[in-house]
Amino acid sequence: MEREMGDMPMAIPAGIPGHLVVDFDVYNPTPDAEGFHRAFVDFQRATPHPLVWSPHHGGHWIAVRGQDVHDLYADHERFSSRHYFVPAAPEQMPIGAFTLDPPEHQPFRAFLNMGLSPRIVGSKTAFVRQFAIDLAEGLAGRSACNYIAEFADVLPLTVFLDLVELPLADREKLGTFAEIATRAPDPAQRVEAINGLAAYLQPHLQARRGRGGEDLLSRAANADIGGRPISDIEALGASIHILGAGLDTVSSLFSFVMLFLARNPDHRRALVENPELIPAAAMELVRRFPVVTMVRQVRADMDFHGVALRKGEMVAIPSAFFNLDETIYERPLEVDWTRRVDRVLTFGNGPHRCPGAVLGRNELVIGLQEWLKRIPDFSVAPGAAIPVAGGTVAKILDLPLVW
C-alpha cells in the first residue's frame, strides 16, 4: 500500500501494521538545530507504541522507549551490528569490532581496549590541555570565530591523530571522509568514503606490520585474532573503525554543547564562576545532547512487544530516546548542573560501548575549562544560520560565535 508521508507517497511493505507507521526521520527529525533534541522528546511523548515503522531511509523499525533502546544496544543475540546505517549498504566491508557480533567481536575489541587504556589516555592529558590552551588563546584576542572549524573540529581530531601517530596535516582530509561516512544519506557515498579511508590507511598499516608500537594503528596491524595474526583486510577494517570513531563524535558533541552555552548565559556563568562544576557538568551535557543514532539488524524472525519482526529488517535505536526519556531522567530537556547522571547512551552500551568514552569525556572537560577561562562571555553571531546534519552522528555544521 501507499501512504502520504509529508509531500511524498511512501510504499509500505505488506505485513506492516498501518497503526505503527509514522512519518519520523531518525536522522533529520527537524532542520532546526536548536530544536533537534526536542523533536525526539516530542515524538517519544506522542507515540503510544514501543516499536513503530518509518518509511524513511528505505523503511525500518524504530525502538521508541528508552529502556528498550538501552537493552537493544547490548542484545547481540537477537540484533546484529553488521550494519551501522539505514538503508544498509550490502557492499559495505567489515569495520572491525564496530560491525562484528560476539564472540567474533572480542579479539578486535581487546586491542582497542589496550590502546585506549586509562594509562594511555592519562598520558595524553597534558597534550590535550596544552593544545586546548593554545587554541583558546589564539582565539581570545579576536572578537569572533567559526567555533566548529576553529575549535570543535581541531581539538579532538588533532588529539586523535596524535594518539594514532598519523600526520596532523591530514586532519582535514580525514575529517571529510568521516563526515561522509557518518552523515551521507546515500549508501554508495558512505561506502565510497570508507573506501577512501581504506586507501589512505593501507600504506600506514603496511609500514607498521611486524613492528612494535603502542598506538592504536600499530596494535591493529599486529593484533592476535584467536591465536593467528590478523589478516590485511581485518586490520584495514579495524583501522577504519578506529578512525571513523575518533574523528567525529567528540566534535559533534562540542557543537551542540557550545550552542547551548552561547544561548544560556546563566548556565555559562555558573561554570565560569565555579569551574569545579565542569567535570560533573560535562556528564550532564553528554546526557542532554546525545548525538548518536545506531541501528541493528534483526537476526531471526521474532515477536518483539507484540510486533512480528522479520530476519534482515533494520531497527533504529537513537540514543536520544534513552538520554531524554522522562521516565529515566526527570525534566530531560532541562540542563541541571546538580543532576546525578548515572547512565547515558551517548557512548553506547554492552559489547559495543565506545572504548574511547573516557578520552572523549576528558576532551570535553578540558575543552570547556580552557575555553571558559579565556572566553567567558560569548554568543551566537546575530542573524547566523545554524545548519544541522543528522546521521549516525548528528552535528551542527557551522557555529559563528562572537564576544
Coordinates of C-alpha atoms in Angstrom, one line a residue:
M1 CA 0.0 0.0 0.0
E2 CA 1.0 3.6 -0.2
R3 CA 0.6 6.3 2.4
E4 CA 1.2 10.1 2.2
M5 CA 4.3 11.0 4.2
G6 CA 4.7 14.7 4.1
D7 CA 4.8 15.7 0.5
M8 CA 5.6 12.3 -1.0
P9 CA 3.9 8.9 -1.1
M10 CA 5.9 6.1 0.5
A11 CA 5.3 2.4 -0.2
I12 CA 4.5 0.5 3.0
P13 CA 5.6 -3.2 2.8
A14 CA 2.9 -5.9 3.2
G15 CA 2.7 -7.1 6.8
I16 CA 3.5 -3.7 8.4
P17 CA 0.5 -2.8 10.7
G18 CA -0.8 0.5 9.5
H19 CA -1.2 1.9 13.0
L20 CA 2.5 1.5 13.6
V21 CA 3.6 3.6 10.5
V22 CA 5.0 7.0 11.4
D23 CA 6.4 9.9 9.5
F24 CA 9.6 10.4 11.5
D25 CA 13.1 10.7 10.2
V26 CA 15.5 9.5 12.9
Y27 CA 18.5 11.2 11.2
N28 CA 16.8 14.5 10.4
P29 CA 13.7 15.0 12.7
T30 CA 13.9 18.8 12.2
P31 CA 16.1 21.2 10.3
D32 CA 16.2 23.4 13.4
A33 CA 19.5 22.8 15.2
E34 CA 18.1 24.3 18.5
G35 CA 15.1 22.1 18.4
F36 CA 16.9 19.0 17.2
H37 CA 16.7 17.1 20.5
R38 CA 13.3 18.4 21.5
A39 CA 12.0 16.7 18.3
F40 CA 12.9 13.3 19.8
V41 CA 11.3 14.1 23.1
D42 CA 8.1 15.4 21.4
F43 CA 7.9 12.3 19.2
Q44 CA 8.5 9.9 22.2
R45 CA 5.8 11.6 24.3
A46 CA 3.3 11.5 21.5
T47 CA 3.9 7.9 20.5
P48 CA 2.0 5.2 22.4
H49 CA 3.7 2.3 20.8
P50 CA 7.2 0.9 21.9
L51 CA 8.0 0.0 18.3
V52 CA 7.0 1.9 15.2
W53 CA 7.9 1.7 11.5
S54 CA 9.2 4.6 9.4
P55 CA 9.2 4.6 5.6
H56 CA 12.3 6.9 5.6
H57 CA 15.7 5.7 4.6
G58 CA 14.4 2.6 2.9
G59 CA 12.0 1.7 5.6
H60 CA 12.9 0.5 9.1
W61 CA 11.6 0.0 12.6
I62 CA 12.3 2.4 15.5
A63 CA 12.5 1.5 19.1
V64 CA 10.9 4.3 21.0
R65 CA 11.1 3.6 24.7
G66 CA 14.4 4.5 26.5
Q67 CA 14.9 1.2 28.3
D68 CA 14.3 -0.8 25.1
V69 CA 16.8 1.3 23.2
H70 CA 19.3 0.8 26.0
D71 CA 18.8 -3.0 26.0
L72 CA 18.8 -3.3 22.2
Y73 CA 22.3 -1.8 22.1
A74 CA 23.6 -4.8 24.1
D75 CA 21.3 -7.6 22.7
H76 CA 23.6 -9.1 20.2
E77 CA 21.9 -12.5 20.3
R78 CA 18.8 -11.1 18.6
F79 CA 20.0 -7.9 16.9
S80 CA 23.2 -7.8 14.9
S81 CA 25.6 -4.8 14.5
R82 CA 26.6 -5.9 10.9
H83 CA 25.3 -2.6 9.5
Y84 CA 25.6 0.8 11.2
F85 CA 23.3 2.9 9.0
V86 CA 19.9 2.8 7.2
P87 CA 19.4 2.0 4.5
A88 CA 22.0 -0.8 4.8
A89 CA 24.8 -1.0 2.3
P90 CA 25.2 -4.7 1.3
E91 CA 28.6 -4.0 -0.2
Q92 CA 30.0 -2.4 3.0
M93 CA 33.2 -4.0 4.1
P94 CA 33.5 -5.3 7.7
I95 CA 34.7 -2.4 10.0
G96 CA 36.4 -4.3 12.8
A97 CA 34.6 -4.6 16.2
F98 CA 32.1 -2.0 15.1
T99 CA 30.3 -4.4 12.7
L100 CA 31.1 -7.7 14.4
D101 CA 29.0 -9.5 16.9
P102 CA 30.3 -11.5 19.9
P103 CA 32.2 -13.8 20.1
E104 CA 33.9 -12.8 16.8
H105 CA 34.0 -9.2 18.1
Q106 CA 36.1 -9.9 21.2
P107 CA 39.6 -10.2 19.9
F108 CA 39.1 -7.0 17.8
R109 CA 37.8 -5.2 20.9
A110 CA 40.7 -6.4 23.0
F111 CA 43.4 -4.4 21.2
L112 CA 41.1 -1.3 21.2
N113 CA 40.8 -1.6 24.9
M114 CA 44.6 -1.8 25.4
G115 CA 45.2 1.1 23.0
L116 CA 42.7 3.3 24.9
S117 CA 43.6 2.1 28.4
P118 CA 43.4 4.6 31.3
R119 CA 47.2 4.6 31.4
I120 CA 47.4 5.7 27.7
V121 CA 44.6 8.1 27.9
G122 CA 46.0 9.6 31.0
S123 CA 49.4 10.0 29.4
K124 CA 47.8 12.3 26.8
T125 CA 46.1 14.6 29.2
A126 CA 48.9 17.2 29.2
F127 CA 49.0 17.2 25.4
V128 CA 45.2 17.7 25.3
R129 CA 45.3 20.5 27.8
Q130 CA 48.2 22.4 26.2
F131 CA 46.6 22.2 22.7
A132 CA 43.2 23.4 24.1
I133 CA 45.1 26.3 25.8
D134 CA 46.8 27.2 22.5
L135 CA 43.6 27.1 20.5
A136 CA 41.7 29.2 23.1
E137 CA 44.5 31.7 23.5
G138 CA 44.8 32.1 19.8
L139 CA 41.1 32.9 19.5
A140 CA 40.7 35.0 22.7
G141 CA 42.4 38.1 21.2
R142 CA 39.8 38.2 18.4
S143 CA 36.1 39.0 18.6
A144 CA 34.6 36.2 16.6
C145 CA 35.2 32.7 15.2
N146 CA 33.5 29.8 13.5
Y147 CA 33.6 27.5 16.5
I148 CA 33.2 24.3 14.5
A149 CA 36.1 24.9 12.1
E150 CA 38.4 26.6 14.5
F151 CA 38.0 24.6 17.7
A152 CA 35.4 21.8 17.8
D153 CA 36.9 20.0 14.8
V154 CA 40.5 20.9 15.5
L155 CA 40.9 19.8 19.1
P156 CA 39.6 16.2 19.1
L157 CA 40.9 15.5 15.6
T158 CA 44.4 16.6 16.4
V159 CA 44.4 14.7 19.7
F160 CA 43.2 11.6 17.9
L161 CA 45.8 11.8 15.1
D162 CA 48.5 12.2 17.8
L163 CA 47.1 9.1 19.5
V164 CA 47.3 7.0 16.3
E165 CA 50.5 8.7 15.1
L166 CA 49.2 9.9 11.8
P167 CA 50.3 13.2 10.2
L168 CA 48.4 16.2 11.6
A169 CA 48.5 17.7 8.1
D170 CA 45.9 15.0 7.0
R171 CA 43.3 16.2 9.6
E172 CA 41.1 18.0 7.1
K173 CA 41.1 15.2 4.5
L174 CA 40.3 12.5 7.1
G175 CA 37.6 14.7 8.7
T176 CA 35.9 14.9 5.3
F177 CA 35.9 11.1 4.9
A178 CA 34.4 10.8 8.4
E179 CA 31.8 13.4 7.7
I180 CA 30.6 11.5 4.6
A181 CA 30.7 8.1 6.3
T182 CA 28.6 9.1 9.2
R183 CA 26.1 11.6 7.6
A184 CA 25.7 11.0 3.9
P185 CA 22.2 9.7 3.2
D186 CA 23.3 7.7 0.1
P187 CA 24.8 4.3 1.0
A188 CA 27.0 4.5 -2.1
Q189 CA 28.6 7.7 -0.8
R190 CA 29.2 6.1 2.6
V191 CA 30.9 3.1 1.0
E192 CA 33.0 5.4 -1.2
A193 CA 34.1 7.4 1.9
I194 CA 35.0 4.1 3.7
N195 CA 37.0 3.0 0.7
G196 CA 38.7 6.4 0.7
L197 CA 39.8 5.8 4.3
A198 CA 40.9 2.3 3.4
A199 CA 43.1 3.6 0.5
Y200 CA 44.6 6.2 2.9
L201 CA 45.3 3.7 5.7
Q202 CA 46.8 0.8 3.7
P203 CA 50.4 2.2 3.4
H204 CA 50.4 3.3 7.0
L205 CA 49.4 -0.2 8.1
Q206 CA 51.9 -1.9 5.9
A207 CA 54.6 0.3 7.4
R208 CA 53.7 -0.9 10.9
R209 CA 53.4 -4.6 10.2
G210 CA 55.9 -6.6 12.2
R211 CA 57.0 -3.6 14.3
G212 CA 56.2 -2.9 18.0
G213 CA 54.2 0.2 19.0
E214 CA 51.5 1.1 21.5
D215 CA 49.5 3.4 19.2
L216 CA 46.1 2.0 18.0
L217 CA 47.1 1.5 14.4
S218 CA 50.2 -0.5 15.3
R219 CA 48.0 -2.6 17.6
A220 CA 45.6 -3.2 14.7
A221 CA 48.4 -4.0 12.2
N222 CA 49.8 -6.6 14.6
A223 CA 46.8 -8.0 16.5
D224 CA 46.4 -11.6 17.5
I225 CA 43.0 -12.9 16.4
G226 CA 42.2 -16.2 18.2
G227 CA 45.9 -17.3 18.0
R228 CA 46.6 -16.2 14.5
P229 CA 47.9 -13.0 13.0
I230 CA 45.3 -10.5 11.9
S231 CA 44.8 -10.5 8.1
D232 CA 45.4 -7.4 6.0
I233 CA 41.6 -6.9 5.3
E234 CA 40.8 -7.4 9.0
A235 CA 43.5 -4.9 10.0
L236 CA 42.2 -2.4 7.5
G237 CA 38.6 -2.8 8.7
A238 CA 39.6 -2.4 12.3
S239 CA 41.6 0.7 11.5
I240 CA 38.7 2.3 9.6
H241 CA 36.6 1.7 12.7
I242 CA 39.3 3.4 14.8
L243 CA 39.5 6.5 12.5
G244 CA 35.7 6.8 12.0
A245 CA 35.0 6.7 15.7
G246 CA 37.8 9.0 16.7
L247 CA 37.4 11.7 14.1
D248 CA 33.8 12.8 14.6
T249 CA 31.9 12.0 17.7
V250 CA 33.5 14.5 20.2
S251 CA 33.5 17.3 17.6
S252 CA 29.8 16.7 17.2
L253 CA 29.1 16.8 20.9
F254 CA 31.1 20.0 21.2
S255 CA 28.9 21.6 18.6
F256 CA 25.6 21.2 20.5
V257 CA 27.2 22.0 23.9
M258 CA 28.7 25.3 22.8
L259 CA 25.4 26.3 21.0
F260 CA 23.7 25.8 24.4
L261 CA 26.3 27.7 26.4
A262 CA 26.2 30.6 23.9
R263 CA 22.4 30.8 24.2
N264 CA 22.2 30.4 28.0
P265 CA 24.4 32.9 29.9
D266 CA 23.2 31.9 33.4
H267 CA 24.4 28.3 32.9
R268 CA 27.6 29.5 31.3
R269 CA 28.3 32.0 34.1
A270 CA 27.8 29.2 36.7
L271 CA 30.7 27.3 35.2
V272 CA 32.9 30.3 34.8
E273 CA 32.4 31.3 38.4
N274 CA 32.5 27.7 39.7
P275 CA 34.9 25.8 37.4
E276 CA 35.0 22.9 39.8
L277 CA 31.5 22.1 38.5
I278 CA 32.8 21.4 35.0
P279 CA 33.7 17.7 35.3
A280 CA 30.2 16.8 36.5
A281 CA 28.6 19.4 34.2
A282 CA 30.2 17.7 31.3
M283 CA 28.3 14.5 32.0
E284 CA 25.0 16.4 32.2
L285 CA 25.9 17.9 28.8
V286 CA 26.7 14.4 27.4
R287 CA 23.3 13.3 28.6
R288 CA 21.4 16.3 27.3
F289 CA 22.9 16.4 23.9
P290 CA 23.1 12.8 22.6
V291 CA 24.4 12.8 19.0
V292 CA 24.4 9.1 18.1
T293 CA 21.8 7.0 16.3
M294 CA 22.8 3.4 15.8
V295 CA 20.9 0.7 14.0
R296 CA 20.6 -3.1 14.5
Q297 CA 19.6 -5.8 12.1
V298 CA 17.1 -8.5 13.1
R299 CA 18.9 -11.9 13.2
A300 CA 15.9 -14.1 13.1
D301 CA 12.1 -13.9 12.9
M302 CA 10.7 -12.9 16.3
D303 CA 8.0 -11.3 18.3
F304 CA 9.0 -8.0 19.9
H305 CA 6.4 -6.2 22.1
G306 CA 3.7 -8.0 20.1
V307 CA 5.2 -6.9 16.7
A308 CA 6.3 -9.5 14.2
L309 CA 9.9 -8.7 13.2
R310 CA 11.5 -10.5 10.2
K311 CA 15.1 -11.6 9.7
G312 CA 17.1 -8.8 8.0
E313 CA 14.8 -5.9 9.0
M314 CA 16.5 -2.9 10.4
V315 CA 15.8 -1.3 13.8
A316 CA 16.9 2.3 14.6
I317 CA 18.0 2.9 18.2
P318 CA 18.5 6.7 18.7
S319 CA 20.5 7.4 21.9
A320 CA 18.2 10.5 22.4
F321 CA 15.3 8.1 23.3
F322 CA 17.3 6.9 26.3
N323 CA 19.1 10.1 27.4
L324 CA 16.0 12.2 27.1
D325 CA 13.3 9.7 28.3
E326 CA 11.4 11.4 31.1
T327 CA 10.9 8.1 32.8
I328 CA 14.7 7.8 33.2
Y329 CA 15.6 11.5 33.8
E330 CA 13.0 13.9 35.0
R331 CA 12.8 17.2 33.1
P332 CA 15.0 15.7 30.4
L333 CA 15.4 18.9 28.3
E334 CA 16.5 21.0 31.3
V335 CA 20.2 21.3 31.9
D336 CA 20.8 20.9 35.6
W337 CA 24.4 21.2 36.9
T338 CA 23.3 19.4 40.1
R339 CA 21.7 16.4 38.4
R340 CA 23.2 13.0 39.1
V341 CA 23.9 11.3 35.7
D342 CA 24.2 7.6 36.2
R343 CA 23.7 6.2 32.7
V344 CA 23.9 7.6 29.2
L345 CA 23.8 6.1 25.7
T346 CA 26.0 8.7 24.0
F347 CA 28.9 6.3 24.1
G348 CA 26.8 3.1 23.7
N349 CA 26.1 0.1 25.9
G350 CA 27.1 -3.5 26.1
P351 CA 29.8 -5.2 23.9
H352 CA 29.9 -2.2 21.6
R353 CA 30.3 0.5 24.2
C354 CA 32.8 3.1 22.8
P355 CA 36.3 2.2 24.1
G356 CA 37.2 5.9 23.7
A357 CA 34.5 7.2 26.1
V358 CA 37.0 8.2 28.7
L359 CA 39.1 10.1 26.2
G360 CA 36.0 11.8 24.7
R361 CA 34.8 13.0 28.1
N362 CA 38.3 14.2 29.1
E363 CA 38.4 16.3 25.9
L364 CA 35.0 17.8 26.6
V365 CA 36.0 18.7 30.2
I366 CA 39.4 20.2 29.2
G367 CA 38.0 22.0 26.2
L368 CA 35.4 23.7 28.4
Q369 CA 37.8 24.5 31.2
E370 CA 40.4 26.2 28.9
W371 CA 37.8 28.0 26.7
L372 CA 35.8 29.4 29.6
K373 CA 38.9 30.7 31.3
R374 CA 39.8 32.8 28.3
I375 CA 36.5 33.5 26.6
P376 CA 33.9 33.5 29.4
D377 CA 31.2 35.6 27.6
F378 CA 30.2 34.7 24.1
S379 CA 27.0 34.4 22.0
V380 CA 25.9 33.3 18.6
A381 CA 26.5 35.9 15.9
P382 CA 23.3 37.9 15.2
G383 CA 21.4 36.5 12.3
A384 CA 23.6 33.5 11.9
A385 CA 22.3 30.4 10.2
I386 CA 22.9 27.3 12.3
P387 CA 22.8 24.2 10.0
V388 CA 22.5 20.8 11.5
A389 CA 23.0 17.4 9.8
G390 CA 21.9 14.1 11.1
G391 CA 23.2 10.6 10.5
T392 CA 24.9 8.0 12.6
V393 CA 26.4 11.1 14.4
A394 CA 24.4 14.3 14.3
K395 CA 26.3 17.6 14.2
I396 CA 26.0 21.3 13.9
L397 CA 28.0 22.2 10.8
D398 CA 28.7 25.9 11.4
L399 CA 28.5 27.9 14.7
P400 CA 29.6 31.5 14.3
L401 CA 30.4 32.9 17.8
V402 CA 31.1 36.5 18.9
W403 CA 32.4 38.0 22.1

